[in-house]
Amino acid sequence: MFPFVSYTLIHPLYSVIIFVV
């Protein structure tokens, strides 16, 4: 979950993909 937060800051689009998963 921690890396997911970092990725979200780098790429908000990635956040959506992770959220779907």
Short mmCIF file of C-alpha atoms in Angstrom, two decimals:
data_model
loop_
_atom_site.label_atom_id
_atom_site.label_comp_id
_atom_site.label_asym_id
_atom_site.label_seq_id
_atom_site.Cartn_x
_atom_site.Cartn_y
_atom_site.Cartn_z
CA MET A 1 0.00 0.00 0.00
CA PHE A 2 2.90 2.29 0.71
CA PRO A 3 4.36 2.02 -2.81
CA PHE A 4 0.87 2.48 -4.19
CA VAL A 5 0.72 5.90 -2.54
CA SER A 6 4.06 6.90 -4.05
CA TYR A 7 2.94 5.75 -7.49
CA THR A 8 -0.21 7.78 -7.08
CA LEU A 9 1.83 10.92 -6.50
CA ILE A 10 3.98 10.14 -9.54
CA HIS A 11 1.11 9.08 -11.80
CA PRO A 12 -2.51 9.64 -10.75
CA LEU A 13 -3.55 7.43 -13.65
CA TYR A 14 -1.75 4.50 -12.04
CA SER A 15 -3.82 5.08 -8.93
CA VAL A 16 -6.97 4.33 -10.90
CA ILE A 17 -5.52 1.08 -12.23
CA ILE A 18 -4.47 -0.02 -8.74
CA PHE A 19 -7.84 1.05 -7.38
CA VAL A 20 -9.57 -1.20 -9.92
CA VAL A 21 -7.36 -4.07 -8.84
#
